[in-house]
Short mmCIF file of C-alpha atoms in Angstrom, two decimals:
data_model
loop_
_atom_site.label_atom_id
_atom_site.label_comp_id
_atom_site.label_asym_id
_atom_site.label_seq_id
_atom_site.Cartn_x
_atom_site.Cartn_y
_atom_site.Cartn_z
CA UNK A 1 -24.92 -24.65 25.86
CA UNK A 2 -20.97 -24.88 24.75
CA UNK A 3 -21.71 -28.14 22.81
CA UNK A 4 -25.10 -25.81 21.07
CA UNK A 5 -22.54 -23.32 20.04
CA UNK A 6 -19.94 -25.16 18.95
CA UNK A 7 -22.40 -26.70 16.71
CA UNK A 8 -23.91 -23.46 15.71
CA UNK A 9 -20.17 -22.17 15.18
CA UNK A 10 -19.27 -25.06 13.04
CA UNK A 11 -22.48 -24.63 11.29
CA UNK A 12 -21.82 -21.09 10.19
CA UNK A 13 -18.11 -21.94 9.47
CA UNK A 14 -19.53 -24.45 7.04
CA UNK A 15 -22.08 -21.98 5.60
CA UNK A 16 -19.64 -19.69 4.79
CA UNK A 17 -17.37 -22.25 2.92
CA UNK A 18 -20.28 -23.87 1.12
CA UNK A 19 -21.31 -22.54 -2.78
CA UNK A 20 -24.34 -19.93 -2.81
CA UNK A 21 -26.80 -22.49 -3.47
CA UNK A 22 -26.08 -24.71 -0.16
CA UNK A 23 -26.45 -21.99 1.85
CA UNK A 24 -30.00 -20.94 0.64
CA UNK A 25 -31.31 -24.44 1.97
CA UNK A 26 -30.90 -22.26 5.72
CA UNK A 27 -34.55 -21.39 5.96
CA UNK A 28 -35.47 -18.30 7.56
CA UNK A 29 -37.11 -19.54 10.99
CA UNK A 30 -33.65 -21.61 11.22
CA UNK A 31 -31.43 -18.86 11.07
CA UNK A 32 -33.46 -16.31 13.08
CA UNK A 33 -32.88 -19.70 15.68
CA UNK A 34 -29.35 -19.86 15.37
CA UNK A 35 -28.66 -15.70 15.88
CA UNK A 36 -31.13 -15.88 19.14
CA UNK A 37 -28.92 -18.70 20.37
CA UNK A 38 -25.90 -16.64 19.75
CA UNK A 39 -27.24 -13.61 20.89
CA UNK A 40 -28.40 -15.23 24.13
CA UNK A 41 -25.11 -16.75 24.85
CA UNK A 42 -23.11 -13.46 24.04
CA UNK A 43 -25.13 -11.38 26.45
CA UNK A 44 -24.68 -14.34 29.05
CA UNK A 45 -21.08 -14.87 28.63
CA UNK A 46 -20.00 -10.82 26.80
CA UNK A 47 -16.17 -11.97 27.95
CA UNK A 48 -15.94 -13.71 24.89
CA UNK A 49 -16.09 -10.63 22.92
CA UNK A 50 -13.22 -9.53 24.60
CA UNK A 51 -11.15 -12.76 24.18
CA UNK A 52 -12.28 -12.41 20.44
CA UNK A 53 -10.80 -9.07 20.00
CA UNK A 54 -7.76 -9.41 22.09
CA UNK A 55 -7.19 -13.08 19.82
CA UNK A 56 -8.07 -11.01 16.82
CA UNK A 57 -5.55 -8.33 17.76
CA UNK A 58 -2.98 -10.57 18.21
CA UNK A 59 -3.41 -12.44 15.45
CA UNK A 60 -2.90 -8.83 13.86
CA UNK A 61 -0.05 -8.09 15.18
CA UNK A 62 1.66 -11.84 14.50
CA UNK A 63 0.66 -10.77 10.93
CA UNK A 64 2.26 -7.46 10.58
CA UNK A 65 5.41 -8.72 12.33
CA UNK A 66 5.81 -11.10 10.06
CA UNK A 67 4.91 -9.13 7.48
CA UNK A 68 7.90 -6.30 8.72
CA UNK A 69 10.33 -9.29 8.90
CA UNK A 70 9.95 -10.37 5.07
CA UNK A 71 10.26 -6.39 4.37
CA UNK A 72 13.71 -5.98 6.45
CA UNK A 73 14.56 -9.52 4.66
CA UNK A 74 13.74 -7.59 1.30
CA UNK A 75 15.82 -4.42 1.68
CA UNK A 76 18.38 -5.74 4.02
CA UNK A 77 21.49 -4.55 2.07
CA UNK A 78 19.58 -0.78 1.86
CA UNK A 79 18.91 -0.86 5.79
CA UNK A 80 22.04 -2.44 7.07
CA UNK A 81 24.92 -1.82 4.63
CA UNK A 82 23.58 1.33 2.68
CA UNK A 83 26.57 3.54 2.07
CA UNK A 84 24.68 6.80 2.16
CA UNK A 85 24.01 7.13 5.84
CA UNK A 86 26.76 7.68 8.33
CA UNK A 87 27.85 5.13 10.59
CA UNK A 88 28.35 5.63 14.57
CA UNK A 89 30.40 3.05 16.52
CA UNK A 90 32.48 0.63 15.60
CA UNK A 91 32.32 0.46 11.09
CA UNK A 92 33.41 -2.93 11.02
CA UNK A 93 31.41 -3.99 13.91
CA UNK A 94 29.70 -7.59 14.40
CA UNK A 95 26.32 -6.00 15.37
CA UNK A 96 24.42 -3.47 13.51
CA UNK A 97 21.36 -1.01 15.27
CA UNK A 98 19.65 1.26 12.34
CA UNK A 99 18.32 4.57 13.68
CA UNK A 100 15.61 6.50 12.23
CA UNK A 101 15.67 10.13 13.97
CA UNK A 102 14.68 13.71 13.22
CA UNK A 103 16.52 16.56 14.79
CA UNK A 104 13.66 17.97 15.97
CA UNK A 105 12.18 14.78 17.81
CA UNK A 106 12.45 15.02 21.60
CA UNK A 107 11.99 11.63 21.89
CA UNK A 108 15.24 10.96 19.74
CA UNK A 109 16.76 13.58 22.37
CA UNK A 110 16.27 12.16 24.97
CA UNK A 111 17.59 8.59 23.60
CA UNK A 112 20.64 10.25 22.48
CA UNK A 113 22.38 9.45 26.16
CA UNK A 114 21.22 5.68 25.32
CA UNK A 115 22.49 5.40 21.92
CA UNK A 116 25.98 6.81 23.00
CA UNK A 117 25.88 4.06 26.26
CA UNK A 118 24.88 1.28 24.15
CA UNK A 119 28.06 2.40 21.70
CA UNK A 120 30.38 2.41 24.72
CA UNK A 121 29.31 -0.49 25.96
CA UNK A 122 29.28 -2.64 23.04
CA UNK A 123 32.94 -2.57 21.10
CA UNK A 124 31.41 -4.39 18.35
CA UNK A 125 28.23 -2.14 17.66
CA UNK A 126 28.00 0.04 14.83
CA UNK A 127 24.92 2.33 14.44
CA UNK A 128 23.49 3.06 11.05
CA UNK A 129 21.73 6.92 11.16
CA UNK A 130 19.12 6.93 8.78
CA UNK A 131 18.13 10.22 8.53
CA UNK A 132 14.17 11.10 8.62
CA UNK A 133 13.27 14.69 9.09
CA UNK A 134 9.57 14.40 8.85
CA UNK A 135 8.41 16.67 11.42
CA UNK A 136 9.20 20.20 10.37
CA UNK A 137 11.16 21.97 7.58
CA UNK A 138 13.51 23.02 10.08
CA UNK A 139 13.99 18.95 10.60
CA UNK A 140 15.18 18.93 6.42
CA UNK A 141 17.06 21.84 6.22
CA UNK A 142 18.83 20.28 9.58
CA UNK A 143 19.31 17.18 7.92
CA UNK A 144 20.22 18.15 4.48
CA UNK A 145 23.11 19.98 6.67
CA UNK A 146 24.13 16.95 8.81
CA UNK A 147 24.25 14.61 5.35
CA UNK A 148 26.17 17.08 3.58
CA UNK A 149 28.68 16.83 6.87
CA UNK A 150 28.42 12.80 6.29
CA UNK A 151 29.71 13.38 2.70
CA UNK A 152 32.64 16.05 3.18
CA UNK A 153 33.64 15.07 6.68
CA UNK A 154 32.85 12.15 7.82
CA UNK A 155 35.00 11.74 10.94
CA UNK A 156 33.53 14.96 12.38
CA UNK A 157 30.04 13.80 11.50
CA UNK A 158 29.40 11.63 15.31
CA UNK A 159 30.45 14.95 17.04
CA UNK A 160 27.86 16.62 14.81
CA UNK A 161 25.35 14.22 15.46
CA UNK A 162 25.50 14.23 19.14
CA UNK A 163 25.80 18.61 19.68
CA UNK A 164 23.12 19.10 17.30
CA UNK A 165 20.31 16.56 18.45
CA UNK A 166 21.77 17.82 21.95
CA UNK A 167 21.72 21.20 21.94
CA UNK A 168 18.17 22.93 23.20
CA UNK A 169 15.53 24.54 20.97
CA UNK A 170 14.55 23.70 17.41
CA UNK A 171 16.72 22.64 14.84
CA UNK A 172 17.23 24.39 11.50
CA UNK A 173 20.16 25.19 9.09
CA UNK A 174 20.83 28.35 10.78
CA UNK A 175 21.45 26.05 14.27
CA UNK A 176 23.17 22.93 12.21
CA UNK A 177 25.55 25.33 10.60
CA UNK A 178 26.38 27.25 13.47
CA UNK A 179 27.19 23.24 15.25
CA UNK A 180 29.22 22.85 12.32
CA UNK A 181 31.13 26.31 12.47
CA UNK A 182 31.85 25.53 16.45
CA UNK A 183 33.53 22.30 14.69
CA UNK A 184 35.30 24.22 12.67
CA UNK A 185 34.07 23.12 8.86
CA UNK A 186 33.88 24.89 5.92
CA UNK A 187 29.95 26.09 6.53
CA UNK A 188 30.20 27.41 2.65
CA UNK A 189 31.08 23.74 1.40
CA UNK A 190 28.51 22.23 3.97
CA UNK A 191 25.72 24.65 1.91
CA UNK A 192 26.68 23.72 -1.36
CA UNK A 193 26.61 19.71 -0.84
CA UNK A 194 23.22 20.12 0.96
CA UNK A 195 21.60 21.29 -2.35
CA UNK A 196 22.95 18.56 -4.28
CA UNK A 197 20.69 16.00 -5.64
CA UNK A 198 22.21 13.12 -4.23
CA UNK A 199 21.12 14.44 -0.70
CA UNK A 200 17.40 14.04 -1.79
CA UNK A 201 18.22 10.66 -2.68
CA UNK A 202 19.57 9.66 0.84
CA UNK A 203 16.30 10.89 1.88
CA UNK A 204 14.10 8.89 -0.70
CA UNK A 205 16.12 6.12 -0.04
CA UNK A 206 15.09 6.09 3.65
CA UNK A 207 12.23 7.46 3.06
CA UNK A 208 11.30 3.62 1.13
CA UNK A 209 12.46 1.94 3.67
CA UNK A 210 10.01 3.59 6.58
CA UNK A 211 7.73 2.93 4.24
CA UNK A 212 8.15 -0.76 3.60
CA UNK A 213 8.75 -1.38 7.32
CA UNK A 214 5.31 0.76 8.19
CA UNK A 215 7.92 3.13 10.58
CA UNK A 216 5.88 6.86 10.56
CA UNK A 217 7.39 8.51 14.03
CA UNK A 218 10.87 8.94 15.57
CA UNK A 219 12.68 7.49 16.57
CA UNK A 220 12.59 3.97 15.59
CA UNK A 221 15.32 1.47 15.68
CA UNK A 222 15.70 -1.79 13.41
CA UNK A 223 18.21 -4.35 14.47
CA UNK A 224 18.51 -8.62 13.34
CA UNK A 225 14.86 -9.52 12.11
CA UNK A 226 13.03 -6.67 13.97
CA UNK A 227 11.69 -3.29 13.91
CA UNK A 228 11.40 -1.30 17.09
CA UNK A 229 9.56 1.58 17.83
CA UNK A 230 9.82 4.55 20.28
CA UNK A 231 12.29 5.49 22.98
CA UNK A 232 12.28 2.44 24.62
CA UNK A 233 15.70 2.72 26.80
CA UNK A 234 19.39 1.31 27.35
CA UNK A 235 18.60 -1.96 28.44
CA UNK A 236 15.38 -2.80 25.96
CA UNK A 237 18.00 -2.27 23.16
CA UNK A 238 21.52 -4.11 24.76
CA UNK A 239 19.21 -6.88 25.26
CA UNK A 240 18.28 -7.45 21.75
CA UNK A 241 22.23 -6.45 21.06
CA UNK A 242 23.20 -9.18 23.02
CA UNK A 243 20.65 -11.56 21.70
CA UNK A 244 21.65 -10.54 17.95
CA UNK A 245 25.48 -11.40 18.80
CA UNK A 246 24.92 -14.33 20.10
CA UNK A 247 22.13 -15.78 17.55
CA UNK A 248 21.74 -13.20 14.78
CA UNK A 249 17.77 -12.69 15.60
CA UNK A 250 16.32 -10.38 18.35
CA UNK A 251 15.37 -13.64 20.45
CA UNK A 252 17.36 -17.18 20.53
#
C-alpha cells in the first residue's frame, strides 16, 4: 500500500506540473480509482493528516522567519541605530535589544523588572525603546509625553520610563505628566514638544517597522537576526544576549 501511494502521489505531483492537455488523458474511472485509494488509506492511517499539517505549519513558520529576517536586514539602521527613540543601558554598548512597549500593556509591566536585570547584568547592553501605544488613547497621549521627555531631557528619560510603566492603573497624560512633575521637569515644555510634528513621526517611524516585521502586540523585543514576541523572561532574553555577543546572530 506505501509503494500504491507513492505512485499515486507521484502521479498527481506530475499531473499538476503537466500542461492542461496531458492531464485530460486521466479518464474519469481512473481518477475516481486513484481518490478511493487515497481516501482508503487516509481513513486507515488519519495520522498522516496530522504530520501534514504540523510539516505544513512548520514549513510556515521557516517561511515567515525568514521572511522577518530579510525585513530586520532591510530596516536595520531604523531598528537598531534610529536616533528618535531613547536609549536605556549602556549608548555605546556592543549588544543592542529593541523594545516595542505600550504604557498601558501589563505584559510590558511585568517585564519591566527583566529589562532593568538584563541592563544590570550586561555592561555592554543598550536597549532601544521603540515606542508603540496601540492599545488605548491614554497609551498615545502617554507616549507622546514620554518622547517629548526623550527630546528635552534625555538623561531623566530611563527614570521616566521605569515610574511610569511601573506605577499602577492606566496610563494617560494626566499620569505621565504628573511622573514627570515628581522628576521635577518643566511639565509646560513637556506639553508643547508632545504636539510637535516630529513626535508623530517617531511614531510612524515605528509604526513601519511593526509593520514590516508583522509585530501587532506588546511587548515584543528584536535583537541580532530575530524578532521575539511576548513576555518571555530574564533568561529567554540573556541567552540570546549572550549568543549575539559572542556570534552576532540569536544562535551560533
Amino acid at each position: 500500500m506505501r509503494r500504491l501511494l507513492n505512485i499515486v502521489a507521484a502521479g498527481a505531483l506530475a499531473a499538476s506540473l503537466a500542461p492542461l492537455p496531458a492531464m485530460a488523458e486521466t479518464s474519469a474511472p481512473q481518477k475516481s480509482e486513484i481518490e478511493g485509494i487515497v481516501h482508503d488509506y487516509l481513513l486507515a492511517h488519519p495520522e498522516v493528516i496530522a504530520q501534514a499539517i504540523q510539516k505544513l505549519q512548520t514549513r510556515q513558520q521557516e517561511q515567515e522567519k525568514d521572511q522577518q529576517t530579510q525585513a530586520i536586514a532591510g530596516l536595520h539602521d531604523k531598528i537598531f541605530d534610529s536616533t528618535n527613540q531613547a536609549v536605556i543601558g549602556n549608548p555605546k554598548g556592543k549588544v543592542t535589544l529593541v523594545e516595542f512597549f505600550d504604557y498601558n500593556c501589563g505584559y510590558c509591566k511585568h517585564s519591566l523588572p527583566d529589562m532593568q536585570a538584563l541592563v544590570k547584568a550586561n555592561p555592554d547592553l543598550r536597549v532601544v525603546m521603540k515606542e508603540f501605544p496601540i492599545l488605548s488613547q491614554g497609551s498615545l497621549d502617554a507616549a507622546r509625553i514620554s518622547v517629548a521627555v526623550k527630546d528635552l531631557f534625555p538623561d531623566e528619560y530611563p527614570r521616566f520610563h521605569v515610574e511610569l510603566l511601573g506605577r499602577n492603573g492606566n496610563a494617560s497624560t494626566q499620569k505621565a505628566l504628573a511622573v514627570a512633575k515628581d522628576l521635577g521637569l518643566d511639565t509646560a515644555a513637556l506639553q508643547k514638544q508632545a504636539a510637535k510634528p516630529e513626535v508623530d513621526q517617531n511614531f510612524a517611524e515605528v509604526r513601519q517597522i511593526a509593520d514590516a516585521l508583522g509585530i501587532s502586540g506588546t511587548p515584543s523585543w528584536v535583537i541580532g537576526n530575530e524578532e521575539i514576541s511576548g513576555a518571555v523572561g530574564f533568561d529567554a532574553l540573556q541567552e540570546k544576549i549572550a549568543a549575539v555577543r559572542s556570534c552576532g546572530n540569536t544562535s551560533c
